[in-house]
């Protein structure tokens, strides 16, 4: 399918979604028409012959594959309660720093272990003696909690984008890990929005650069004006509408694990992974069908779509339109209140003083090489801008394609080893 057609399809879906929400204005998040709460239905999935990895959670998966894991609870300064998982190193090496893994939009900590012990980056790192912390940002299935707000009743819970995740979740998580492990620094690796989160933190809270030994960015996303993906394009075409709806209805949760959309995709991917989920990835990210094992794809879609805030998507839409990497535009009045100025401030990535490794792909519609080039030209401490030498490599190949053992893992392990001092 051509990109223009995809844009049209995504456009229509967005408009329907948004107009539905518009009618639902003044409702609590749980009462939004898209929030059909569905039971976990594990027995049903078993009966239907699902691969158990599809519904296993992080702890169950790690123990199935023979890795020891722990569960940790971290509270941010603004009250969000985050669940993080730690995979203990599977050998006795002498590694100085733990590594923090941050997933992308609509994902969870699970993305790092979904492809199993041979390919999952979380396992590969633990097998190489690293202390691995696969964390979760606010709002996904593991982190739908707050000290005072109820995600099902309070729209204020969903008033966040990657700005708050970078400003609160990542720093809180780093501090927690440093304390728990009694080390002065962490390594950081992010995928997709997990990279945006990092650049937000390292720009807005530059003192955190001292707590990061090296960061790795798989499919880096900051500047987005050259993104080919129909999702940001459709978002940008409707960015005012989108913001208008958010202002009118309050902030909502999108595409959560307990929503109908998740179940539909999960069932379709169970029955026919390539033609459905492969296609879904391919029209949104440029994924070349057949490059990821269909078994991994069907497991992945049991974990993907784990919820985020509509505001996160709206913020990405703003990046596409403005052609800048900047904070959320709350409108002139809102900006004045929030930033003490009418114009939305840009993130100043000149502040990213810690060493950065970018890992990008030639066929990634979200993270285009041109936009990665803009980012890399502004980073003061760039170690390498590595482009995987495969013409069809895309957004998710970095984390789920078996060939990551050849193209991605050695690159990360090499730098980890070199900076283990
Ligand atoms: C994972 O699943 C197990 C078994 O069903 C359950 O006891 C545990 O609480 C779950 N953990 C999380 C974090 O959901
Ligand atoms: C959402 O949060 C931002 C940042 O804290 C704040 O400026 C804004 O007023 C909030 N919006 C609503 C509708 O509460
Ligand atoms: C961005 O940060 C750099 C380095 O910290 C600083 O020299 C520069 O003045 C900042 N630019 C803006 C526009 O604040």
Short mmCIF file of C-alpha atoms and ligand atoms in Angstrom, two decimals:
data_model
loop_
_atom_site.label_atom_id
_atom_site.label_comp_id
_atom_site.label_asym_id
_atom_site.label_seq_id
_atom_site.Cartn_x
_atom_site.Cartn_y
_atom_site.Cartn_z
CA UNK A 1 0.00 0.00 0.00
CA UNK A 2 1.27 3.48 -0.76
CA UNK A 3 1.93 5.88 2.03
CA UNK A 4 -0.77 8.33 0.92
CA UNK A 5 -3.42 5.64 1.12
CA UNK A 6 -2.19 4.66 4.57
CA UNK A 7 -2.38 8.27 5.67
CA UNK A 8 -5.97 8.35 4.51
CA UNK A 9 -6.88 5.17 6.39
CA UNK A 10 -5.21 6.31 9.61
CA UNK A 11 -6.85 9.71 9.16
CA UNK A 12 -10.31 8.20 9.00
CA UNK A 13 -9.66 6.03 12.04
CA UNK A 14 -8.38 9.01 13.99
CA UNK A 15 -11.31 11.21 13.07
CA UNK A 16 -13.82 8.53 14.03
CA UNK A 17 -11.97 7.95 17.28
CA UNK A 18 -11.82 11.61 18.07
CA UNK A 19 -15.42 12.41 17.22
CA UNK A 20 -16.53 9.54 19.41
CA UNK A 21 -14.56 10.98 22.24
CA UNK A 22 -16.00 14.39 21.58
CA UNK A 23 -19.51 13.12 22.23
CA UNK A 24 -18.20 11.51 25.35
CA UNK A 25 -16.99 14.78 26.77
CA UNK A 26 -17.38 15.15 30.51
CA UNK A 27 -17.25 11.40 30.96
CA UNK A 28 -14.71 9.77 33.18
CA UNK A 29 -11.93 7.91 31.33
CA UNK A 30 -13.52 4.54 32.06
CA UNK A 31 -16.78 5.64 30.49
CA UNK A 32 -15.18 6.61 27.18
CA UNK A 33 -16.63 4.55 24.34
CA UNK A 34 -13.20 3.13 23.51
CA UNK A 35 -12.58 1.84 27.00
CA UNK A 36 -14.39 -1.49 26.88
CA UNK A 37 -12.92 -3.27 29.84
CA UNK A 38 -12.12 -6.85 28.96
CA UNK A 39 -11.21 -9.69 31.24
CA UNK A 40 -7.77 -11.26 30.98
CA UNK A 41 -9.40 -14.48 29.59
CA UNK A 42 -6.34 -16.64 30.07
CA UNK A 43 -8.32 -19.88 30.18
CA UNK A 44 -9.93 -19.02 26.89
CA UNK A 45 -6.57 -18.25 25.31
CA UNK A 46 -5.22 -21.57 26.57
CA UNK A 47 -8.20 -23.37 25.08
CA UNK A 48 -7.63 -21.60 21.77
CA UNK A 49 -4.06 -22.90 21.70
CA UNK A 50 -2.28 -19.57 22.16
CA UNK A 51 1.45 -19.66 22.64
CA UNK A 52 1.67 -19.03 26.40
CA UNK A 53 4.31 -16.34 25.86
CA UNK A 54 1.50 -14.21 24.42
CA UNK A 55 -0.18 -13.83 27.80
CA UNK A 56 2.71 -14.50 30.21
CA UNK A 57 3.83 -11.39 32.08
CA UNK A 58 7.44 -10.31 32.58
CA UNK A 59 8.04 -12.42 35.67
CA UNK A 60 6.50 -15.53 34.17
CA UNK A 61 8.50 -15.14 30.96
CA UNK A 62 11.85 -14.69 32.67
CA UNK A 63 11.30 -17.64 34.95
CA UNK A 64 10.21 -19.83 32.02
CA UNK A 65 13.48 -19.05 30.24
CA UNK A 66 15.62 -19.65 33.30
CA UNK A 67 16.44 -16.09 34.31
CA UNK A 68 15.98 -14.78 37.81
CA UNK A 69 13.98 -11.57 38.02
CA UNK A 70 12.73 -9.13 40.65
CA UNK A 71 9.86 -6.68 40.77
CA UNK A 72 10.41 -3.10 41.98
CA UNK A 73 8.01 -0.25 42.66
CA UNK A 74 9.14 3.32 42.07
CA UNK A 75 7.16 6.45 42.92
CA UNK A 76 7.81 9.65 40.96
CA UNK A 77 7.87 13.17 42.43
CA UNK A 78 4.43 13.79 40.89
CA UNK A 79 2.91 10.66 42.39
CA UNK A 80 2.93 8.05 39.59
CA UNK A 81 3.66 4.52 40.78
CA UNK A 82 5.82 2.64 38.29
CA UNK A 83 6.54 -1.07 38.18
CA UNK A 84 10.00 -2.06 37.03
CA UNK A 85 11.60 -5.44 36.51
CA UNK A 86 15.16 -6.46 37.10
CA UNK A 87 16.85 -9.44 35.45
CA UNK A 88 19.79 -10.57 37.52
CA UNK A 89 23.05 -11.21 35.69
CA UNK A 90 23.38 -14.84 34.69
CA UNK A 91 27.10 -15.05 35.32
CA UNK A 92 29.71 -13.60 37.62
CA UNK A 93 31.40 -10.94 35.59
CA UNK A 94 32.73 -7.73 36.96
CA UNK A 95 30.40 -5.14 35.49
CA UNK A 96 30.51 -1.74 37.12
CA UNK A 97 27.14 -0.35 36.09
CA UNK A 98 23.59 -1.67 35.73
CA UNK A 99 21.70 -1.05 32.48
CA UNK A 100 18.27 0.60 32.32
CA UNK A 101 16.05 -0.37 29.37
CA UNK A 102 13.18 1.96 28.39
CA UNK A 103 10.51 0.74 25.98
CA UNK A 104 8.68 2.75 23.30
CA UNK A 105 5.18 4.19 22.95
CA UNK A 106 2.32 1.74 23.66
CA UNK A 107 4.87 -0.84 24.79
CA UNK A 108 6.10 -2.22 28.10
CA UNK A 109 9.23 -3.68 29.67
CA UNK A 110 8.25 -6.92 27.92
CA UNK A 111 9.52 -5.78 24.48
CA UNK A 112 13.07 -6.58 25.56
CA UNK A 113 12.34 -10.27 26.22
CA UNK A 114 9.49 -11.12 23.82
CA UNK A 115 11.66 -12.85 21.20
CA UNK A 116 12.95 -15.40 23.73
CA UNK A 117 16.36 -16.12 25.19
CA UNK A 118 18.34 -16.19 21.93
CA UNK A 119 17.14 -12.84 20.59
CA UNK A 120 15.69 -10.85 23.50
CA UNK A 121 18.12 -8.02 24.28
CA UNK A 122 17.22 -8.24 27.99
CA UNK A 123 18.38 -11.87 28.08
CA UNK A 124 21.46 -11.24 25.95
CA UNK A 125 22.60 -8.51 28.36
CA UNK A 126 21.96 -10.65 31.45
CA UNK A 127 23.79 -13.57 29.84
CA UNK A 128 26.73 -11.19 29.38
CA UNK A 129 26.73 -10.53 33.14
CA UNK A 130 24.86 -7.20 33.12
CA UNK A 131 22.36 -6.24 35.80
CA UNK A 132 19.31 -5.43 33.65
CA UNK A 133 16.49 -3.09 34.68
CA UNK A 134 13.57 -3.21 32.24
CA UNK A 135 11.40 -0.36 33.45
CA UNK A 136 7.89 0.89 32.63
CA UNK A 137 6.77 4.45 32.15
CA UNK A 138 3.55 5.88 33.56
CA UNK A 139 0.22 4.76 32.17
CA UNK A 140 1.00 1.37 30.64
CA UNK A 141 -0.44 -1.89 31.98
CA UNK A 142 2.22 -2.23 34.69
CA UNK A 143 2.18 1.43 35.75
CA UNK A 144 -1.49 2.40 35.85
CA UNK A 145 -1.27 3.68 39.40
CA UNK A 146 -0.89 6.96 41.26
CA UNK A 147 -0.73 7.99 44.90
CA UNK A 148 -3.89 10.13 44.64
CA UNK A 149 -5.31 9.93 41.08
CA UNK A 150 -7.42 7.06 39.79
CA UNK A 151 -6.69 6.25 36.12
CA UNK A 152 -10.30 5.12 35.63
CA UNK A 153 -11.87 8.22 37.14
CA UNK A 154 -9.49 11.15 36.99
CA UNK A 155 -8.71 12.61 33.59
CA UNK A 156 -5.76 14.41 35.21
CA UNK A 157 -4.00 11.03 35.42
CA UNK A 158 -3.73 11.05 31.61
CA UNK A 159 -2.45 14.62 31.36
CA UNK A 160 1.07 13.64 30.33
CA UNK A 161 3.27 13.07 27.32
CA UNK A 162 6.92 12.06 26.95
CA UNK A 163 7.72 15.46 28.49
CA UNK A 164 6.57 14.27 31.91
CA UNK A 165 8.09 10.82 31.38
CA UNK A 166 11.48 12.43 30.68
CA UNK A 167 11.07 14.97 33.44
CA UNK A 168 9.85 12.63 36.19
CA UNK A 169 9.81 8.90 35.34
CA UNK A 170 13.33 8.51 34.00
CA UNK A 171 15.07 10.53 36.76
CA UNK A 172 13.10 8.73 39.50
CA UNK A 173 13.99 5.39 37.94
CA UNK A 174 17.69 6.23 37.63
CA UNK A 175 17.86 7.41 41.25
CA UNK A 176 16.10 4.27 42.42
CA UNK A 177 18.48 1.98 40.54
CA UNK A 178 21.56 3.86 41.75
CA UNK A 179 20.41 3.49 45.31
CA UNK A 180 19.38 -0.16 44.98
CA UNK A 181 22.65 -1.17 43.34
CA UNK A 182 24.92 1.28 45.13
CA UNK A 183 26.56 2.46 41.92
CA UNK A 184 27.23 6.04 40.73
CA UNK A 185 25.98 5.61 37.15
CA UNK A 186 23.76 3.57 34.87
CA UNK A 187 23.94 2.59 31.24
CA UNK A 188 20.73 3.49 29.41
CA UNK A 189 19.15 1.92 26.33
CA UNK A 190 15.90 3.14 24.85
CA UNK A 191 13.75 2.10 21.91
CA UNK A 192 11.64 4.64 20.00
CA UNK A 193 9.87 6.83 22.60
CA UNK A 194 12.33 5.46 25.14
CA UNK A 195 14.92 7.55 23.27
CA UNK A 196 12.72 10.66 23.23
CA UNK A 197 12.26 10.27 27.00
CA UNK A 198 16.01 10.30 27.46
CA UNK A 199 16.67 13.39 25.33
CA UNK A 200 13.91 15.22 27.22
CA UNK A 201 15.49 14.33 30.56
CA UNK A 202 19.06 15.06 29.54
CA UNK A 203 17.96 18.46 28.15
CA UNK A 204 15.60 19.60 30.90
CA UNK A 205 17.50 18.09 33.84
CA UNK A 206 21.11 18.20 32.65
CA UNK A 207 22.46 17.22 36.07
CA UNK A 208 21.31 13.66 35.24
CA UNK A 209 23.96 13.39 32.55
CA UNK A 210 26.45 12.77 35.35
CA UNK A 211 24.50 9.67 36.30
CA UNK A 212 24.67 8.13 32.83
CA UNK A 213 27.81 6.35 31.64
CA UNK A 214 26.63 5.85 28.03
CA UNK A 215 23.18 5.82 26.44
CA UNK A 216 22.07 3.74 23.43
CA UNK A 217 19.20 4.82 21.21
CA UNK A 218 17.52 2.23 19.00
CA UNK A 219 15.29 3.99 16.45
CA UNK A 220 15.93 7.48 17.87
CA UNK A 221 12.97 9.88 17.81
CA UNK A 222 13.39 13.62 18.44
CA UNK A 223 13.04 15.71 15.29
CA UNK A 224 10.18 14.28 13.22
CA UNK A 225 9.62 16.50 10.20
CA UNK A 226 10.82 13.79 7.79
CA UNK A 227 8.88 10.92 9.29
CA UNK A 228 7.14 8.91 6.56
CA UNK A 229 4.87 7.05 8.91
CA UNK A 230 1.17 7.65 8.25
CA UNK A 231 0.48 7.86 11.99
CA UNK A 232 2.44 11.05 12.73
CA UNK A 233 1.42 12.40 9.33
CA UNK A 234 -2.27 11.89 10.03
CA UNK A 235 -1.77 13.28 13.51
CA UNK A 236 -0.11 16.35 12.15
CA UNK A 237 -2.86 16.93 9.60
CA UNK A 238 -5.33 16.91 12.47
CA UNK A 239 -3.17 18.36 15.17
CA UNK A 240 -5.50 21.26 15.96
CA UNK A 241 -8.54 19.04 15.92
CA UNK A 242 -6.72 16.60 18.17
CA UNK A 243 -5.76 19.27 20.67
CA UNK A 244 -9.27 20.76 20.51
CA UNK A 245 -10.78 17.41 21.38
CA UNK A 246 -8.33 16.89 24.22
CA UNK A 247 -9.13 20.32 25.59
CA UNK A 248 -12.86 19.62 25.35
CA UNK A 249 -12.94 16.07 26.69
CA UNK A 250 -10.01 15.98 28.96
CA UNK A 251 -7.04 13.68 28.61
CA UNK A 252 -7.74 10.07 27.86
CA UNK A 253 -6.09 6.72 27.70
CA UNK A 254 -5.52 5.19 24.28
CA UNK A 255 -5.15 1.61 23.09
CA UNK A 256 -4.80 -0.04 26.46
CA UNK A 257 -4.39 -3.75 26.99
CA UNK A 258 -7.92 -4.03 28.36
CA UNK A 259 -9.46 -2.25 25.35
CA UNK A 260 -11.24 -4.00 22.51
CA UNK A 261 -8.68 -2.97 19.89
CA UNK A 262 -6.00 -4.93 21.72
CA UNK A 263 -8.06 -8.09 21.78
CA UNK A 264 -8.94 -7.82 18.09
CA UNK A 265 -5.29 -7.46 17.11
CA UNK A 266 -4.19 -10.20 19.45
CA UNK A 267 -6.70 -12.69 18.04
CA UNK A 268 -5.88 -11.78 14.44
CA UNK A 269 -2.17 -12.13 15.11
CA UNK A 270 -2.70 -15.49 16.73
CA UNK A 271 -4.55 -16.77 13.67
CA UNK A 272 -2.39 -15.19 10.96
CA UNK A 273 0.61 -13.22 12.22
CA UNK A 274 2.15 -12.10 8.93
CA UNK A 275 -0.87 -10.96 6.92
CA UNK A 276 -2.37 -9.06 9.84
CA UNK A 277 0.21 -7.89 12.35
CA UNK A 278 3.02 -7.91 9.83
CA UNK A 279 0.85 -5.69 7.65
CA UNK A 280 -0.06 -3.47 10.60
CA UNK A 281 3.64 -2.92 11.35
CA UNK A 282 4.46 -2.50 7.73
CA UNK A 283 1.93 0.27 7.03
CA UNK A 284 2.88 2.16 10.17
CA UNK A 285 6.66 1.72 10.41
CA UNK A 286 7.89 0.51 7.02
CA UNK A 287 8.48 -3.03 8.34
CA UNK A 288 9.47 -5.50 5.60
CA UNK A 289 7.18 -8.48 5.97
CA UNK A 290 8.90 -11.76 6.66
CA UNK A 291 11.94 -10.31 8.44
CA UNK A 292 10.67 -11.07 11.94
CA UNK A 293 9.76 -14.65 12.92
CA UNK A 294 5.91 -14.90 12.76
CA UNK A 295 5.94 -16.64 16.16
CA UNK A 296 7.66 -13.62 17.66
CA UNK A 297 5.19 -11.29 15.93
CA UNK A 298 2.17 -13.07 17.34
CA UNK A 299 3.67 -13.06 20.85
CA UNK A 300 4.57 -9.39 20.44
CA UNK A 301 1.01 -8.40 19.68
CA UNK A 302 -0.11 -9.95 22.95
CA UNK A 303 2.10 -7.35 24.66
CA UNK A 304 2.01 -4.35 22.34
CA UNK A 305 -0.80 -1.80 22.66
CA UNK A 306 -0.44 -1.61 26.39
CA UNK A 307 -1.87 1.85 26.68
CA UNK A 308 -0.65 5.41 26.62
CA UNK A 309 -2.09 8.89 26.89
CA UNK A 310 -3.67 10.58 23.88
CA UNK A 311 -1.51 13.57 24.79
CA UNK A 312 1.66 11.61 23.95
CA UNK A 313 0.42 11.10 20.41
CA UNK A 314 -0.69 14.72 20.17
CA UNK A 315 2.78 15.81 21.26
CA UNK A 316 4.38 13.75 18.47
CA UNK A 317 1.92 15.34 16.03
CA UNK A 318 3.14 18.75 17.17
CA UNK A 319 6.76 17.75 16.51
CA UNK A 320 5.88 16.83 12.94
CA UNK A 321 4.04 20.09 12.28
CA UNK A 322 6.50 22.42 14.01
CA UNK A 323 9.55 20.66 12.54
CA UNK A 324 11.11 21.26 15.96
CA UNK A 325 11.93 19.18 19.02
CA UNK A 326 9.98 21.14 21.57
CA UNK A 327 7.82 20.88 24.64
CA UNK A 328 4.04 20.39 24.50
CA UNK A 329 2.26 23.38 23.04
CA UNK A 330 -0.53 24.16 25.53
CA UNK A 331 -1.71 27.16 23.48
CA UNK A 332 -0.70 30.78 24.16
CA UNK A 333 -2.55 31.02 27.45
CA UNK A 334 -1.58 27.56 28.68
CA UNK A 335 2.04 28.16 27.68
CA UNK A 336 2.14 31.38 29.64
CA UNK A 337 0.91 29.53 32.68
CA UNK A 338 3.16 26.52 32.24
CA UNK A 339 6.35 27.94 30.71
CA UNK A 340 6.00 31.65 31.61
CA UNK A 341 6.15 32.49 27.91
CA UNK A 342 3.71 32.33 24.99
CA UNK A 343 5.98 30.35 22.66
CA UNK A 344 6.62 26.70 23.39
CA UNK A 345 10.23 26.22 24.49
CA UNK A 346 12.47 23.86 22.52
CA UNK A 347 14.41 21.06 24.17
CA UNK A 348 18.04 22.09 24.17
CA UNK A 349 19.93 18.91 23.27
CA UNK A 350 23.23 20.79 23.59
CA UNK A 351 22.73 19.95 27.25
CA UNK A 352 23.06 16.21 26.59
CA UNK A 353 26.60 16.03 27.94
CA UNK A 354 26.73 12.26 28.49
CA UNK A 355 28.04 10.00 25.69
CA UNK A 356 25.42 8.87 23.17
CA UNK A 357 25.29 6.01 20.65
CA UNK A 358 22.54 6.24 18.02
CA UNK A 359 21.40 3.06 16.26
CA UNK A 360 19.12 3.67 13.32
CA UNK A 361 17.67 1.91 10.30
CA UNK A 362 17.45 2.63 6.59
CA UNK A 363 13.77 1.77 6.33
CA UNK A 364 12.24 3.15 9.52
CA UNK A 365 9.31 5.45 8.77
CA UNK A 366 9.14 6.81 12.32
CA UNK A 367 12.79 7.52 12.75
CA UNK A 368 14.05 8.63 9.34
CA UNK A 369 17.77 8.92 8.70
CA UNK A 370 17.32 12.61 7.87
CA UNK A 371 15.74 13.38 11.24
CA UNK A 372 18.34 11.25 13.03
CA UNK A 373 20.92 13.35 11.16
CA UNK A 374 19.42 16.56 12.58
CA UNK A 375 19.62 15.11 16.07
CA UNK A 376 23.15 13.77 15.68
CA UNK A 377 24.44 17.11 14.37
CA UNK A 378 23.33 18.80 17.59
CA UNK A 379 24.55 16.27 20.17
CA UNK A 380 27.72 17.48 21.87
CA UNK A 381 28.96 14.04 22.94
CA UNK A 382 28.03 11.65 20.13
CA UNK A 383 30.11 8.49 20.09
CA UNK A 384 28.61 7.00 16.96
CA UNK A 385 25.65 7.33 14.62
CA UNK A 386 25.42 3.70 13.55
CA UNK A 387 23.08 2.75 10.71
CA UNK A 388 22.32 -0.98 10.50
CA UNK A 389 23.71 -2.05 7.09
CA UNK A 390 20.53 -3.76 5.85
CA UNK A 391 18.34 -1.88 3.36
CA UNK A 392 15.04 -3.20 4.78
CA UNK A 393 15.85 -2.83 8.48
CA UNK A 394 13.05 -0.96 10.27
CA UNK A 395 11.69 0.22 13.62
CA UNK A 396 11.11 -3.16 15.30
CA UNK A 397 13.90 -5.13 13.64
CA UNK A 398 16.23 -3.55 16.23
CA UNK A 399 14.50 -5.47 19.03
CA UNK A 400 12.76 -8.50 17.48
CA UNK A 401 14.66 -9.58 14.33
CA UNK A 402 16.91 -12.62 14.94
CA UNK A 403 19.66 -10.84 13.00
CA UNK A 404 19.96 -8.30 15.83
CA UNK A 405 22.50 -10.82 17.18
CA UNK A 406 24.68 -9.85 14.25
CA UNK A 407 23.86 -6.16 13.80
CA UNK A 408 22.72 -4.63 17.08
CA UNK A 409 23.80 -6.68 20.11
CA UNK A 410 27.55 -6.73 19.27
CA UNK A 411 27.54 -2.95 18.84
CA UNK A 412 25.94 -2.42 22.25
CA UNK A 413 28.12 -5.03 23.99
CA UNK A 414 31.27 -3.53 22.48
CA UNK A 415 30.54 -0.06 23.89
CA UNK A 416 29.40 -1.48 27.23
CA UNK A 417 32.71 -3.30 27.52
CA UNK A 418 34.72 -0.26 26.49
CA UNK A 419 32.92 1.97 29.02
CA UNK A 420 33.01 -0.52 31.86
CA UNK A 421 35.52 1.66 33.69
C1 LIG B 1 2.53 -12.06 36.83
O1 LIG B 1 1.75 -13.24 36.83
C2 LIG B 1 1.80 -13.96 38.05
C3 LIG B 1 1.06 -15.27 37.86
O2 LIG B 1 -0.19 -15.07 37.30
C4 LIG B 1 1.20 -13.10 39.16
O3 LIG B 1 1.26 -13.78 40.40
C5 LIG B 1 1.99 -11.81 39.24
O4 LIG B 1 1.39 -10.94 40.20
C6 LIG B 1 2.04 -11.11 37.90
N1 LIG B 1 2.93 -9.98 38.01
C7 LIG B 1 2.60 -8.76 37.52
C8 LIG B 1 3.59 -7.70 37.75
O5 LIG B 1 1.58 -8.53 36.92
C1 LIG B 2 -1.82 19.49 32.25
O1 LIG B 2 -0.54 19.56 32.83
C2 LIG B 2 0.19 20.73 32.45
C3 LIG B 2 1.60 20.59 32.99
O2 LIG B 2 1.62 20.37 34.36
C4 LIG B 2 -0.53 21.96 32.97
O3 LIG B 2 0.18 23.11 32.60
C5 LIG B 2 -1.92 21.98 32.35
O4 LIG B 2 -2.65 23.06 32.86
C6 LIG B 2 -2.65 20.68 32.65
N1 LIG B 2 -3.89 20.66 31.87
C7 LIG B 2 -5.06 20.43 32.44
C8 LIG B 2 -6.24 20.46 31.54
O5 LIG B 2 -5.17 20.25 33.64
C1 LIG B 3 21.63 25.33 25.13
O1 LIG B 3 22.56 24.72 25.98
C2 LIG B 3 23.89 25.15 25.72
C3 LIG B 3 24.84 24.24 26.52
O2 LIG B 3 24.38 23.99 27.81
C4 LIG B 3 24.02 26.62 26.06
O3 LIG B 3 25.33 27.08 25.82
C5 LIG B 3 23.02 27.41 25.18
O4 LIG B 3 23.03 28.76 25.54
C6 LIG B 3 21.62 26.84 25.33
N1 LIG B 3 20.75 27.46 24.34
C7 LIG B 3 19.59 27.99 24.66
C8 LIG B 3 18.79 28.56 23.54
O5 LIG B 3 19.19 28.04 25.81
#
